[in-house]
Tab-separated table of N, CA and C in Angstrom:
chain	number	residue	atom	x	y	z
A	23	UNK	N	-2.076	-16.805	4.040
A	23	UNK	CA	-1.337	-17.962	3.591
A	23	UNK	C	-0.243	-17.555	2.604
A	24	UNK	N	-0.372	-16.708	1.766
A	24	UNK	CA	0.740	-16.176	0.505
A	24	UNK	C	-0.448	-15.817	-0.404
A	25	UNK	N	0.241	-15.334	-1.169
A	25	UNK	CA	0.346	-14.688	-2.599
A	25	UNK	C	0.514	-14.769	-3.810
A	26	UNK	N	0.479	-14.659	-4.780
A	26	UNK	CA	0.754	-14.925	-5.934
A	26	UNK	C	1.229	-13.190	-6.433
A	27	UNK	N	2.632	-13.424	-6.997
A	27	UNK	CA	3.017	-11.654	-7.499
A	27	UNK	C	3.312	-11.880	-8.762
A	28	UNK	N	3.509	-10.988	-9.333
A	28	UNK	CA	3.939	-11.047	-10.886
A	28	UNK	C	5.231	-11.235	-10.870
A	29	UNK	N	5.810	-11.300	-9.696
A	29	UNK	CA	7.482	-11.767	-10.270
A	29	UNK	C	7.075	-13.414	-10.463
A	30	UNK	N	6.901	-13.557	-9.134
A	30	UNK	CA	6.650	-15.445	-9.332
A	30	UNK	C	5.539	-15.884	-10.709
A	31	UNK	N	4.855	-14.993	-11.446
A	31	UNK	CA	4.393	-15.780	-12.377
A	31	UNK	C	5.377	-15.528	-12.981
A	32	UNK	N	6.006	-14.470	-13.453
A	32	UNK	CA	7.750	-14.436	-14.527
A	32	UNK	C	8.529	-15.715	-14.195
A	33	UNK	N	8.699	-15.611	-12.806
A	33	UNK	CA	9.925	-17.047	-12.379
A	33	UNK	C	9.179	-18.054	-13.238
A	34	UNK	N	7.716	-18.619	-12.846
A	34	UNK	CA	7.558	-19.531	-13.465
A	34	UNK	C	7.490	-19.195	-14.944
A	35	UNK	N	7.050	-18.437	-15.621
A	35	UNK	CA	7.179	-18.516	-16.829
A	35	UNK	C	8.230	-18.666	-17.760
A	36	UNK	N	9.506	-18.025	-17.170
A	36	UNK	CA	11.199	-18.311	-17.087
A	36	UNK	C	11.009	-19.978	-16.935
A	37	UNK	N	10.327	-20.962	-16.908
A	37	UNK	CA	11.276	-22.422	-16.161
A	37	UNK	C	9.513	-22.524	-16.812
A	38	UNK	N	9.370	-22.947	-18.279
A	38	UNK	CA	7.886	-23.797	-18.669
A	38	UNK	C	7.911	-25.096	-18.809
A	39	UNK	N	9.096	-26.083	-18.104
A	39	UNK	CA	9.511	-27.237	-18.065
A	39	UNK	C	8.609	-27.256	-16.642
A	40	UNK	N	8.145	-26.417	-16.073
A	40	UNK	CA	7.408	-26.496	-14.008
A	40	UNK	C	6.335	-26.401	-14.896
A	41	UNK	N	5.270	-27.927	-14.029
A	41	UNK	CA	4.244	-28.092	-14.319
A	41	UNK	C	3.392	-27.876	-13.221
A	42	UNK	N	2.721	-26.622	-13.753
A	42	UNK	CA	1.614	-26.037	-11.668
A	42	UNK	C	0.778	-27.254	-11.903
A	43	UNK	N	0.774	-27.756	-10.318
A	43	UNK	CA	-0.157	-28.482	-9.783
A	43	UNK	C	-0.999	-27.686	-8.852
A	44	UNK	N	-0.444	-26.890	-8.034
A	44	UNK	CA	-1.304	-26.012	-7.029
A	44	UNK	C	-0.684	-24.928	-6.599
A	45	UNK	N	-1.704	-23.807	-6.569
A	45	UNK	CA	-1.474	-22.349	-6.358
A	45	UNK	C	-0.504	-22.329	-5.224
A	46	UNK	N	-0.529	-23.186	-4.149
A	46	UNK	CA	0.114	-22.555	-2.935
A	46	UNK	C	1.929	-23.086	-3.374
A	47	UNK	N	1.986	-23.507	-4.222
A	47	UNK	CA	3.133	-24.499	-4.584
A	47	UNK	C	3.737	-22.787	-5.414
A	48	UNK	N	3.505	-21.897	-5.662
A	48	UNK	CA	4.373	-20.914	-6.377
A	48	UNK	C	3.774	-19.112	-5.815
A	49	UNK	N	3.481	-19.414	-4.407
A	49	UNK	CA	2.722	-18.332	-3.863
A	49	UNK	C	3.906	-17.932	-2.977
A	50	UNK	N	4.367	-16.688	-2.617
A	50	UNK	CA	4.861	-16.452	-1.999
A	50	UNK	C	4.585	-15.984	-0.601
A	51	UNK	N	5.071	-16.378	0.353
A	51	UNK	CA	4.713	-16.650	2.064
A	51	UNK	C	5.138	-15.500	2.712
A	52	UNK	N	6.414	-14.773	2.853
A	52	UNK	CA	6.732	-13.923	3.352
A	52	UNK	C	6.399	-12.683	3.001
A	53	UNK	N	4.987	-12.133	3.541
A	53	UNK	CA	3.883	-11.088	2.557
A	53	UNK	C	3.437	-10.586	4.257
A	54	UNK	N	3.568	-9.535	4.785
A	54	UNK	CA	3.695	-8.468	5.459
A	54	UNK	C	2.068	-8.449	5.239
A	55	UNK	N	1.385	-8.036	5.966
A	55	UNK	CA	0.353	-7.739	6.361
A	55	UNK	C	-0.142	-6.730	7.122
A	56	UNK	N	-0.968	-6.068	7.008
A	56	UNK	CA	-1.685	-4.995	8.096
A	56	UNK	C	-3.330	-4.959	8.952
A	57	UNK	N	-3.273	-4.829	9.962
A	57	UNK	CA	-4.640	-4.952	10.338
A	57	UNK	C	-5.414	-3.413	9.955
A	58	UNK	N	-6.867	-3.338	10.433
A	58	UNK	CA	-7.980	-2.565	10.005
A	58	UNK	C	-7.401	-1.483	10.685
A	59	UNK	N	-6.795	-1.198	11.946
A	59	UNK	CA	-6.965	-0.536	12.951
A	59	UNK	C	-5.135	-0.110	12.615
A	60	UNK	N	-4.853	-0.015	11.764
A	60	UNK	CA	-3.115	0.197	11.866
A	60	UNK	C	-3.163	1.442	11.034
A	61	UNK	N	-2.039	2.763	11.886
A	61	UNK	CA	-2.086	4.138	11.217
A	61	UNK	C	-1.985	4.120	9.886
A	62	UNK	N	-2.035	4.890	9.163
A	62	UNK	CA	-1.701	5.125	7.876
A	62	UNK	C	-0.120	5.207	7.850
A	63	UNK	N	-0.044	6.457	8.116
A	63	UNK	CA	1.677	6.092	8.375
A	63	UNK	C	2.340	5.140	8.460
A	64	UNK	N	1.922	4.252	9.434
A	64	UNK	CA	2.511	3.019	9.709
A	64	UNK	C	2.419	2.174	8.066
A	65	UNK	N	1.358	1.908	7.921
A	65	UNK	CA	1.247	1.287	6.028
A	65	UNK	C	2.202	1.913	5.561
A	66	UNK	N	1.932	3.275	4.981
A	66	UNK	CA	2.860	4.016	4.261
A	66	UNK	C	4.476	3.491	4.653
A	67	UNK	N	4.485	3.154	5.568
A	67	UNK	CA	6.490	2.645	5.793
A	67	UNK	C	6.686	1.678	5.145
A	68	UNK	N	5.326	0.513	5.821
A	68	UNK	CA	5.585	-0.607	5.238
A	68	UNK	C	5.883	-0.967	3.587
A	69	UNK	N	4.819	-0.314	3.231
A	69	UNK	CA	4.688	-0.428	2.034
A	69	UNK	C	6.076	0.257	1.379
A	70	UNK	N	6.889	1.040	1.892
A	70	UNK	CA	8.097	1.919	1.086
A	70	UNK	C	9.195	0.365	1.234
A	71	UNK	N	8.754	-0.200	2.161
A	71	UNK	CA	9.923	-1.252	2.395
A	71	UNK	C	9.929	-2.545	1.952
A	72	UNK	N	8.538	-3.116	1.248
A	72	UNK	CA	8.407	-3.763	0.890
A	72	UNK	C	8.092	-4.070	-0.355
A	73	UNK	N	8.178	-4.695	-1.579
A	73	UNK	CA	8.209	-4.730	-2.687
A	73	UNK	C	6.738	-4.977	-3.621
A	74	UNK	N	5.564	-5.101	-2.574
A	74	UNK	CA	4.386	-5.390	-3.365
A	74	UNK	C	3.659	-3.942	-3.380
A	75	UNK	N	2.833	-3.994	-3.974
A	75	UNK	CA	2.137	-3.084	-4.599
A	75	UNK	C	0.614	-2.860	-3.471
A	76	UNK	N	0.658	-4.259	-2.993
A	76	UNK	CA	-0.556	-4.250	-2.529
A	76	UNK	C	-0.342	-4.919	-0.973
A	77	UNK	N	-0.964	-4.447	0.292
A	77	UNK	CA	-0.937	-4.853	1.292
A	77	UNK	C	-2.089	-5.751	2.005
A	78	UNK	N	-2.489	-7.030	1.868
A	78	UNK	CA	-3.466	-7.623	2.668
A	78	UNK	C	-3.906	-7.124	4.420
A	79	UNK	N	-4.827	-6.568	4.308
A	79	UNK	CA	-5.231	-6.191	5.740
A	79	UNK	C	-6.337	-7.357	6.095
A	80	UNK	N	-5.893	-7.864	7.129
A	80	UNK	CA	-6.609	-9.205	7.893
A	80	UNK	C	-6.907	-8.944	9.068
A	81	UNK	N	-7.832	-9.507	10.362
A	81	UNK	CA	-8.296	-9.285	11.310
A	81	UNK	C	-7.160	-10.055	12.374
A	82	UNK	N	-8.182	-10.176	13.257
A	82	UNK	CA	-7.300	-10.878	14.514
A	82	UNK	C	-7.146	-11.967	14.324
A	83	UNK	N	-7.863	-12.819	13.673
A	83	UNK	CA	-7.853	-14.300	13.317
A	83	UNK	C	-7.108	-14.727	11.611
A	84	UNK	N	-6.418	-13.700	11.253
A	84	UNK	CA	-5.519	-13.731	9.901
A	84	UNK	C	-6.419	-13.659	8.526
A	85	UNK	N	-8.110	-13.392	9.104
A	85	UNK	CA	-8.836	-13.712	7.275
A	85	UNK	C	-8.330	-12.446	7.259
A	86	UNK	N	-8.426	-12.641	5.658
A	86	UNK	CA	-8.514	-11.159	4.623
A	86	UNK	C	-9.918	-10.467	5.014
A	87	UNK	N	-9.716	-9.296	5.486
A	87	UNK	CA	-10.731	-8.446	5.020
A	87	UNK	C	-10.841	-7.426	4.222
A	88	UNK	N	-10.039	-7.212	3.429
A	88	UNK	CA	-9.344	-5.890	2.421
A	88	UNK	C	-7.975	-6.243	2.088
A	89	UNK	N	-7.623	-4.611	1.094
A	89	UNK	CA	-6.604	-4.533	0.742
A	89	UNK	C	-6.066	-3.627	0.734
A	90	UNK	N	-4.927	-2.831	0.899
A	90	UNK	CA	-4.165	-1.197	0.387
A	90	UNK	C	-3.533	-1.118	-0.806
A	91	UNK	N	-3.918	-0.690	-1.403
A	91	UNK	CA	-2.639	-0.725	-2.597
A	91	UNK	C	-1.703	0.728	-2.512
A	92	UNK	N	-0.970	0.742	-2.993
A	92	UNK	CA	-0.031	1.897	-3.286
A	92	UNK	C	-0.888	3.028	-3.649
A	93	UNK	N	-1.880	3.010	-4.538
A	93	UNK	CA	-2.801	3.885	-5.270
A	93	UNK	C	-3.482	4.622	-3.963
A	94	UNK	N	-4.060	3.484	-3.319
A	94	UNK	CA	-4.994	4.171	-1.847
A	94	UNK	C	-3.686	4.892	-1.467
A	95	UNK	N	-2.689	4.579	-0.889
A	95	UNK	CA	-1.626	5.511	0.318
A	95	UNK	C	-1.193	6.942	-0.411
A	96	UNK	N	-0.919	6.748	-2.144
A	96	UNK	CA	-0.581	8.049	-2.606
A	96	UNK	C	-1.866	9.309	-2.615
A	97	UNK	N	-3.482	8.652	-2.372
A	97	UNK	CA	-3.916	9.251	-2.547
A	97	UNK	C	-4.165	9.873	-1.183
A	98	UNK	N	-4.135	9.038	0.243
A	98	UNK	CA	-3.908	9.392	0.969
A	98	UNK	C	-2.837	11.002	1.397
A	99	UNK	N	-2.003	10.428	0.653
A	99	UNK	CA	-0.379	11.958	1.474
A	99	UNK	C	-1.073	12.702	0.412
A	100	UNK	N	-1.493	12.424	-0.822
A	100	UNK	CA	-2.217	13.771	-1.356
A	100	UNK	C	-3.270	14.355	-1.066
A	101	UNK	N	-4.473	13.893	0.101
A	101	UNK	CA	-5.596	14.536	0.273
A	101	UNK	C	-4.910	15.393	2.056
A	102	UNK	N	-3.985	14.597	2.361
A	102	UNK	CA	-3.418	15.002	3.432
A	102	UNK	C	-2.175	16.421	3.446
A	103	UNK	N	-1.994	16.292	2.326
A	103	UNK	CA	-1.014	17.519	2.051
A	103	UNK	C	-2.077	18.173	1.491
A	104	UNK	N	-3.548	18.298	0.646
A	104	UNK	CA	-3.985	19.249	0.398
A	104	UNK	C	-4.797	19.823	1.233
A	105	UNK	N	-4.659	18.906	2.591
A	105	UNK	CA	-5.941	19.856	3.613
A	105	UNK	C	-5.051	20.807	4.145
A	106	UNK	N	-3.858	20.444	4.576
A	106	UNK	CA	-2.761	21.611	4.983
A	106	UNK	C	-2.300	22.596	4.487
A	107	UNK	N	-2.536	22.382	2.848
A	107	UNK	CA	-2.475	23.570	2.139
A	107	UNK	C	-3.462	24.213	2.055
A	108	UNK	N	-4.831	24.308	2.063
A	108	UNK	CA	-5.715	24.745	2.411
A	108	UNK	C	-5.901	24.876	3.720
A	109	UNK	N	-5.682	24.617	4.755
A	109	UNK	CA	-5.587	25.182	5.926
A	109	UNK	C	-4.675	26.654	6.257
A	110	UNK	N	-2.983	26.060	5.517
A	110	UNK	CA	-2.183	27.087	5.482
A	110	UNK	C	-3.023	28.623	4.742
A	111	UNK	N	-3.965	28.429	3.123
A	111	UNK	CA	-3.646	29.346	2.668
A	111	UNK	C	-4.873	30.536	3.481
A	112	UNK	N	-5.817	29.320	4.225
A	112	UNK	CA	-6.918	30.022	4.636
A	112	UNK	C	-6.578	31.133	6.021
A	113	UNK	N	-5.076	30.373	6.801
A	113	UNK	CA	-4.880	31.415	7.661
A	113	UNK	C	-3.758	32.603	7.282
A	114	UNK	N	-3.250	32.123	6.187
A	114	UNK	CA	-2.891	33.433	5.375
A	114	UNK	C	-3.594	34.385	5.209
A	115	UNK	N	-4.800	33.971	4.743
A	115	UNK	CA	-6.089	35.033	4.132
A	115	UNK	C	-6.593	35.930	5.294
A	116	UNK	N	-6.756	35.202	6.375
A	116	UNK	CA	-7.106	35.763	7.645
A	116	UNK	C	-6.689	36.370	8.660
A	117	UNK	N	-4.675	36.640	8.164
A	117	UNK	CA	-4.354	37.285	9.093
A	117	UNK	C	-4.190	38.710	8.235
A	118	UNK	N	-4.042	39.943	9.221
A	118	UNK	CA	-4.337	41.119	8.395
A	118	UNK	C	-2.952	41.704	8.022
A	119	UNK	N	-3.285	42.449	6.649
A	119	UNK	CA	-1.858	42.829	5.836
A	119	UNK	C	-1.164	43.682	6.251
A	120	UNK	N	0.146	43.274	6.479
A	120	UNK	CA	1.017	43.958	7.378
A	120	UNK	C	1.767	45.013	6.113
A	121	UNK	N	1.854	45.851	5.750
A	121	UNK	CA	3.027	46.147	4.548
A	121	UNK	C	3.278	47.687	5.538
């Protein structure tokens, strides 16, 4: 349905003459979503292109079942760049010294 971000609580807090009656009345709608089953990569774009911090992952029928945040994806390209570096240094080790 939307969101609530910290810009829109600033907007409203900018304008304390707006009296909230209801959450969906200052939630923002146009909020990108990802399902369970969507690459990482694919998140990782989204998320570079879009301005929240956090990605709602929902099923086939739109509930929430989770979330991504930025925190999960960085830790992601970092466990993913360190298996390759450890992959790299292990076939370093294993090939024999040429000098």
């Amino acid at each position: 349905m939307g969101v609530i971000t910290k810009l829109d609580l600033l907007q409203l807090l900018d304008h304390p003459e707006t009296t909230v009656d209801r959450v969906v009345d200052y939630t923002s709608t146009d909020v990108a979503s990802v399902t369970p089953d969507e690459q990482l990569p694919n998140v990782l774009e989204i998320s570079l292109t879009k301005p929240y911090r956090r990605l709602p992952v929902t099923d086939a029928d739109g509930k929430l079942v989770g979330v991504v945040s930025r925190h999960d994806l960085i830790r992601f390209v970092r466990d993913v760049r360190l298996k390759f570096a450890r992959a790299f240094q292990k076939r370093r080790e294993s090939e024999p010294a040429t000098h």
